[in-house]
Amino acid sequence: MAPVDIEDVWNMLGFGRMQLAVFFTCCVLQMYITNEQLGLSVILVASACELKIDNERMGWLIACVFFAQVLFGHFFGYLSDKIGRLKVLLSTTIMTILSSFLSAFMPEYWSFLVLRCIVGIFITGIAVTLLTYLSEFISIALRPKVHNFVNYAIGVSMIYVPVVALILMYSKIHVHVWENYAITNWRVLILVNLLPGIIGVCLLYRIPESPKYYLSVHKHAEAMAVLEKCCRANKGKNVTLASLGVEKVTQPRLSDYEIQHN
């Protein structure tokens, strides 16, 4: 039987439970990206006195963070093609959360700057991989609408961050640790902004790698296994790809040699 184009398979499977799971995970991660980027501006103002951040230091910190994002964008794009979308999303989200968490406890400016630059590096991996991963589970006809709805997570974050900041800035949080060091409002704000990222990591463990990625690295069996899982999630446990007339899948950019050897 001739291989079926994977786009035709997505048309057969529709937008079901698997797509909803991937969509919700990507929405949460998109919210986390915006939390880190938008939240930094609030955090810098709130921490200015404690970390002795003047206008020059603030400018350097923002410039370094965004320079890190620009510098590593192409690298993470390449890496997602090399090792897989899910591995890049999972590893970079964990590293972003860890470095952001540590930055909340830095006692002075320079250590804070280094860790926020590390946040800028790894958050780029989430940003450049997220929509690619989502797209590879959605039929061509639905992709523009789904991408549009994912971007609503940015709006949710733009409400979440200011509301949480407003609540925390009016709260008298001051937990003395030693000498002049204390846990204050802005440190707690960094930790609260991590919540969508932590939820996103938990959700990433529940969803599969992109079948299109598997096809691109000639792992036909793994791609079929993911599609079978999607089929059962969307159509019911008794429905299989074979029952829909799908024995093998391909995608347009695979050569005839690759199709035959998969």
GROMACS .gro file of C-alpha atoms in nm:
model
  262
    1MET     CA    1   0.000   0.000   0.000
    2ALA     CA    2   0.132   0.347  -0.093
    3PRO     CA    3   0.228   0.577   0.197
    4VAL     CA    4  -0.031   0.837   0.295
    5ASP     CA    5   0.071   1.202   0.324
    6ILE     CA    6   0.076   1.297   0.692
    7GLU     CA    7  -0.133   1.607   0.614
    8ASP     CA    8  -0.409   1.376   0.490
    9VAL     CA    9  -0.380   1.178   0.814
   10TRP     CA   10  -0.433   1.496   1.018
   11ASN     CA   11  -0.738   1.574   0.807
   12MET     CA   12  -0.875   1.227   0.890
   13LEU     CA   13  -0.805   1.261   1.263
   14GLY     CA   14  -0.934   1.617   1.294
   15PHE     CA   15  -0.884   1.840   1.596
   16GLY     CA   16  -0.942   1.612   1.893
   17ARG     CA   17  -0.818   1.534   2.242
   18MET     CA   18  -0.453   1.504   2.143
   19GLN     CA   19  -0.454   1.839   1.964
   20LEU     CA   20  -0.628   2.000   2.262
   21ALA     CA   21  -0.361   1.864   2.496
   22VAL     CA   22  -0.080   1.997   2.275
   23PHE     CA   23  -0.262   2.329   2.226
   24PHE     CA   24  -0.318   2.384   2.600
   25THR     CA   25   0.046   2.298   2.676
   26CYS     CA   26   0.168   2.547   2.417
   27CYS     CA   27  -0.067   2.815   2.555
   28VAL     CA   28   0.075   2.769   2.904
   29LEU     CA   29   0.432   2.787   2.772
   30GLN     CA   30   0.351   3.096   2.564
   31MET     CA   31   0.216   3.258   2.879
   32TYR     CA   32   0.536   3.168   3.063
   33ILE     CA   33   0.754   3.325   2.791
   34THR     CA   34   0.561   3.651   2.823
   35ASN     CA   35   0.572   3.634   3.204
   36GLU     CA   36   0.951   3.629   3.195
   37GLN     CA   37   0.987   3.902   2.933
   38LEU     CA   38   0.715   4.136   3.058
   39GLY     CA   39   0.783   4.062   3.425
   40LEU     CA   40   1.149   4.167   3.396
   41SER     CA   41   1.055   4.533   3.343
   42VAL     CA   42   0.848   4.534   3.662
   43ILE     CA   43   1.115   4.343   3.857
   44LEU     CA   44   1.392   4.584   3.753
   45VAL     CA   45   1.200   4.884   3.885
   46ALA     CA   46   1.110   4.707   4.210
   47SER     CA   47   1.465   4.580   4.272
   48ALA     CA   48   1.647   4.900   4.174
   49CYS     CA   49   1.723   5.017   4.528
   50GLU     CA   50   1.813   4.675   4.668
   51LEU     CA   51   2.045   4.578   4.379
   52LYS     CA   52   2.169   4.934   4.320
   53ILE     CA   53   2.046   4.943   3.960
   54ASP     CA   54   2.080   5.287   3.804
   55ASN     CA   55   1.972   5.380   3.450
   56GLU     CA   56   2.301   5.265   3.298
   57ARG     CA   57   2.292   4.926   3.470
   58MET     CA   58   1.928   4.881   3.377
   59GLY     CA   59   2.009   4.952   3.012
   60TRP     CA   60   2.295   4.703   3.009
   61LEU     CA   61   2.086   4.432   3.172
   62ILE     CA   62   1.798   4.467   2.924
   63ALA     CA   63   2.041   4.485   2.630
   64CYS     CA   64   2.229   4.172   2.742
   65VAL     CA   65   1.909   3.973   2.790
   66PHE     CA   66   1.775   4.055   2.444
   67PHE     CA   67   2.116   4.012   2.282
   68ALA     CA   68   2.128   3.660   2.428
   69GLN     CA   69   1.789   3.586   2.272
   70VAL     CA   70   1.898   3.710   1.929
   71LEU     CA   71   2.232   3.528   1.948
   72PHE     CA   72   2.090   3.184   2.032
   73GLY     CA   73   1.772   3.187   1.820
   74HIS     CA   74   1.921   3.007   1.518
   75PHE     CA   75   2.106   2.759   1.738
   76PHE     CA   76   1.788   2.633   1.907
   77GLY     CA   77   1.612   2.615   1.570
   78TYR     CA   78   1.892   2.390   1.446
   79LEU     CA   79   1.885   2.188   1.769
   80SER     CA   80   1.511   2.122   1.742
   81ASP     CA   81   1.571   1.971   1.398
   82LYS     CA   82   1.862   1.768   1.531
   83ILE     CA   83   1.732   1.617   1.858
   84GLY     CA   84   1.357   1.683   1.841
   85ARG     CA   85   1.106   1.953   1.927
   86LEU     CA   86   0.992   1.798   2.253
   87LYS     CA   87   1.344   1.751   2.391
   88VAL     CA   88   1.431   2.114   2.318
   89LEU     CA   89   1.105   2.241   2.472
   90LEU     CA   90   1.149   2.029   2.784
   91SER     CA   91   1.518   2.098   2.843
   92THR     CA   92   1.501   2.473   2.774
   93THR     CA   93   1.190   2.520   2.987
   94ILE     CA   94   1.355   2.342   3.280
   95MET     CA   95   1.674   2.548   3.242
   96THR     CA   96   1.476   2.872   3.211
   97ILE     CA   97   1.281   2.796   3.527
   98LEU     CA   98   1.594   2.694   3.718
   99SER     CA   99   1.797   3.003   3.620
  100SER     CA  100   1.501   3.236   3.683
  101PHE     CA  101   1.443   3.072   4.022
  102LEU     CA  102   1.807   3.124   4.119
  103SER     CA  103   1.800   3.486   3.999
  104ALA     CA  104   1.528   3.557   4.256
  105PHE     CA  105   1.779   3.498   4.536
  106MET     CA  106   2.081   3.684   4.400
  107PRO     CA  107   2.217   3.936   4.652
  108GLU     CA  108   2.376   4.182   4.408
  109TYR     CA  109   2.355   4.316   4.053
  110TRP     CA  110   2.624   4.120   3.866
  111SER     CA  111   2.509   3.772   3.968
  112PHE     CA  112   2.152   3.880   3.890
  113LEU     CA  113   2.260   4.003   3.543
  114VAL     CA  114   2.439   3.674   3.462
  115LEU     CA  115   2.139   3.461   3.559
  116ARG     CA  116   1.891   3.680   3.372
  117CYS     CA  117   2.112   3.645   3.061
  118ILE     CA  118   2.096   3.268   3.105
  119VAL     CA  119   1.718   3.301   3.126
  120GLY     CA  120   1.732   3.498   2.798
  121ILE     CA  121   1.937   3.223   2.632
  122PHE     CA  122   1.711   2.932   2.724
  123ILE     CA  123   1.377   3.108   2.686
  124THR     CA  124   1.473   3.151   2.319
  125GLY     CA  125   1.460   2.773   2.283
  126ILE     CA  126   1.099   2.769   2.398
  127ALA     CA  127   1.003   3.062   2.176
  128VAL     CA  128   1.153   2.931   1.850
  129THR     CA  129   1.029   2.572   1.895
  130LEU     CA  130   0.681   2.625   2.036
  131LEU     CA  131   0.479   2.710   1.723
  132THR     CA  132   0.672   2.462   1.508
  133TYR     CA  133   0.585   2.182   1.748
  134LEU     CA  134   0.219   2.286   1.765
  135SER     CA  135   0.192   2.322   1.386
  136GLU     CA  136   0.308   1.966   1.331
  137PHE     CA  137   0.000   1.830   1.509
  138ILE     CA  138  -0.253   2.050   1.325
  139SER     CA  139  -0.394   2.024   0.974
  140ILE     CA  140  -0.297   2.300   0.731
  141ALA     CA  141  -0.651   2.441   0.722
  142LEU     CA  142  -0.664   2.491   1.100
  143ARG     CA  143  -0.310   2.618   1.163
  144PRO     CA  144  -0.379   2.994   1.122
  145LYS     CA  145  -0.673   2.980   1.364
  146VAL     CA  146  -0.486   2.769   1.619
  147HIS     CA  147  -0.181   2.999   1.607
  148ASN     CA  148  -0.409   3.296   1.656
  149PHE     CA  149  -0.568   3.143   1.966
  150VAL     CA  150  -0.229   3.049   2.114
  151ASN     CA  151  -0.134   3.416   2.101
  152TYR     CA  152  -0.423   3.495   2.333
  153ALA     CA  153  -0.196   3.352   2.605
  154ILE     CA  154   0.018   3.665   2.563
  155GLY     CA  155  -0.286   3.875   2.653
  156VAL     CA  156  -0.355   3.657   2.956
  157SER     CA  157   0.004   3.707   3.070
  158MET     CA  158  -0.025   4.084   3.019
  159ILE     CA  159  -0.310   4.078   3.270
  160TYR     CA  160  -0.154   3.821   3.504
  161VAL     CA  161   0.183   3.994   3.553
  162PRO     CA  162   0.054   4.347   3.636
  163VAL     CA  163  -0.221   4.214   3.866
  164VAL     CA  164   0.021   3.991   4.060
  165ALA     CA  165   0.277   4.275   4.071
  166LEU     CA  166   0.015   4.518   4.201
  167ILE     CA  167  -0.087   4.279   4.478
  168LEU     CA  168   0.273   4.202   4.578
  169MET     CA  169   0.397   4.561   4.561
  170TYR     CA  170   0.130   4.666   4.811
  171SER     CA  171   0.212   4.370   5.036
  172LYS     CA  172   0.477   4.427   5.300
  173ILE     CA  173   0.692   4.122   5.232
  174HIS     CA  174   1.023   4.136   5.416
  175VAL     CA  175   1.172   3.811   5.544
  176HIS     CA  176   1.515   3.882   5.690
  177VAL     CA  177   1.776   3.616   5.605
  178TRP     CA  178   2.113   3.764   5.705
  179GLU     CA  179   2.268   4.110   5.741
  180ASN     CA  180   2.121   4.330   5.463
  181TYR     CA  181   1.973   4.039   5.266
  182ALA     CA  182   1.598   3.973   5.281
  183ILE     CA  183   1.325   3.807   5.076
  184THR     CA  184   1.119   4.099   4.945
  185ASN     CA  185   0.832   4.169   4.705
  186TRP     CA  186   1.023   4.156   4.377
  187ARG     CA  187   1.184   3.822   4.461
  188VAL     CA  188   0.842   3.670   4.530
  189LEU     CA  189   0.715   3.817   4.201
  190ILE     CA  190   0.984   3.626   4.007
  191LEU     CA  191   0.876   3.304   4.180
  192VAL     CA  192   0.505   3.362   4.113
  193ASN     CA  193   0.579   3.429   3.744
  194LEU     CA  194   0.732   3.079   3.724
  195LEU     CA  195   0.397   2.908   3.783
  196PRO     CA  196   0.294   2.867   3.413
  197GLY     CA  197   0.640   2.732   3.333
  198ILE     CA  198   0.620   2.470   3.607
  199ILE     CA  199   0.275   2.364   3.484
  200GLY     CA  200   0.412   2.356   3.128
  201VAL     CA  201   0.696   2.120   3.225
  202CYS     CA  202   0.448   1.880   3.387
  203LEU     CA  203   0.231   1.887   3.073
  204LEU     CA  204   0.527   1.830   2.840
  205TYR     CA  205   0.584   1.491   3.002
  206ARG     CA  206   0.232   1.389   2.898
  207ILE     CA  207   0.246   1.467   2.526
  208PRO     CA  208   0.442   1.293   2.246
  209GLU     CA  209   0.718   1.404   2.013
  210SER     CA  210   0.616   1.543   1.675
  211PRO     CA  211   0.554   1.265   1.419
  212LYS     CA  212   0.678   1.501   1.147
  213TYR     CA  213   1.011   1.526   1.327
  214TYR     CA  214   1.032   1.147   1.343
  215LEU     CA  215   0.967   1.125   0.970
  216SER     CA  216   1.235   1.386   0.901
  217VAL     CA  217   1.497   1.173   1.081
  218HIS     CA  218   1.375   0.849   0.918
  219LYS     CA  219   1.209   0.702   1.228
  220HIS     CA  220   0.895   0.572   1.060
  221ALA     CA  221   0.797   0.330   1.339
  222GLU     CA  222   0.809   0.605   1.602
  223ALA     CA  223   0.604   0.838   1.379
  224MET     CA  224   0.342   0.567   1.329
  225ALA     CA  225   0.330   0.502   1.704
  226VAL     CA  226   0.258   0.870   1.775
  227LEU     CA  227  -0.007   0.886   1.502
  228GLU     CA  228  -0.166   0.569   1.638
  229LYS     CA  229  -0.182   0.728   1.981
  230CYS     CA  230  -0.342   1.040   1.830
  231CYS     CA  231  -0.590   0.825   1.640
  232ARG     CA  232  -0.706   0.644   1.953
  233ALA     CA  233  -0.721   0.968   2.153
  234ASN     CA  234  -0.932   1.142   1.887
  235LYS     CA  235  -1.142   0.862   1.742
  236GLY     CA  236  -1.174   0.615   2.028
  237LYS     CA  237  -0.981   0.309   2.147
  238ASN     CA  238  -1.133   0.079   1.887
  239VAL     CA  239  -1.024   0.290   1.588
  240THR     CA  240  -0.677   0.233   1.443
  241LEU     CA  241  -0.485   0.383   1.155
  242ALA     CA  242  -0.519   0.053   0.971
  243SER     CA  243  -0.896   0.074   0.999
  244LEU     CA  244  -0.873   0.417   0.831
  245GLY     CA  245  -0.664   0.273   0.548
  246VAL     CA  246  -0.327   0.406   0.670
  247GLU     CA  247  -0.041   0.156   0.677
  248LYS     CA  248   0.248   0.395   0.611
  249VAL     CA  249   0.288   0.771   0.619
  250THR     CA  250   0.517   1.016   0.445
  251GLN     CA  251   0.558   1.389   0.401
  252PRO     CA  252   0.633   1.584   0.081
  253ARG     CA  253   0.999   1.657   0.150
  254LEU     CA  254   1.095   1.291   0.197
  255SER     CA  255   1.269   1.143  -0.106
  256ASP     CA  256   1.156   0.816  -0.266
  257TYR     CA  257   1.469   0.651  -0.123
  258GLU     CA  258   1.373   0.756   0.229
  259ILE     CA  259   1.015   0.637   0.184
  260GLN     CA  260   1.128   0.296   0.062
  261HIS     CA  261   1.373   0.252   0.350
  262ASN     CA  262   1.122   0.346   0.617
   0.00000   0.00000   0.00000
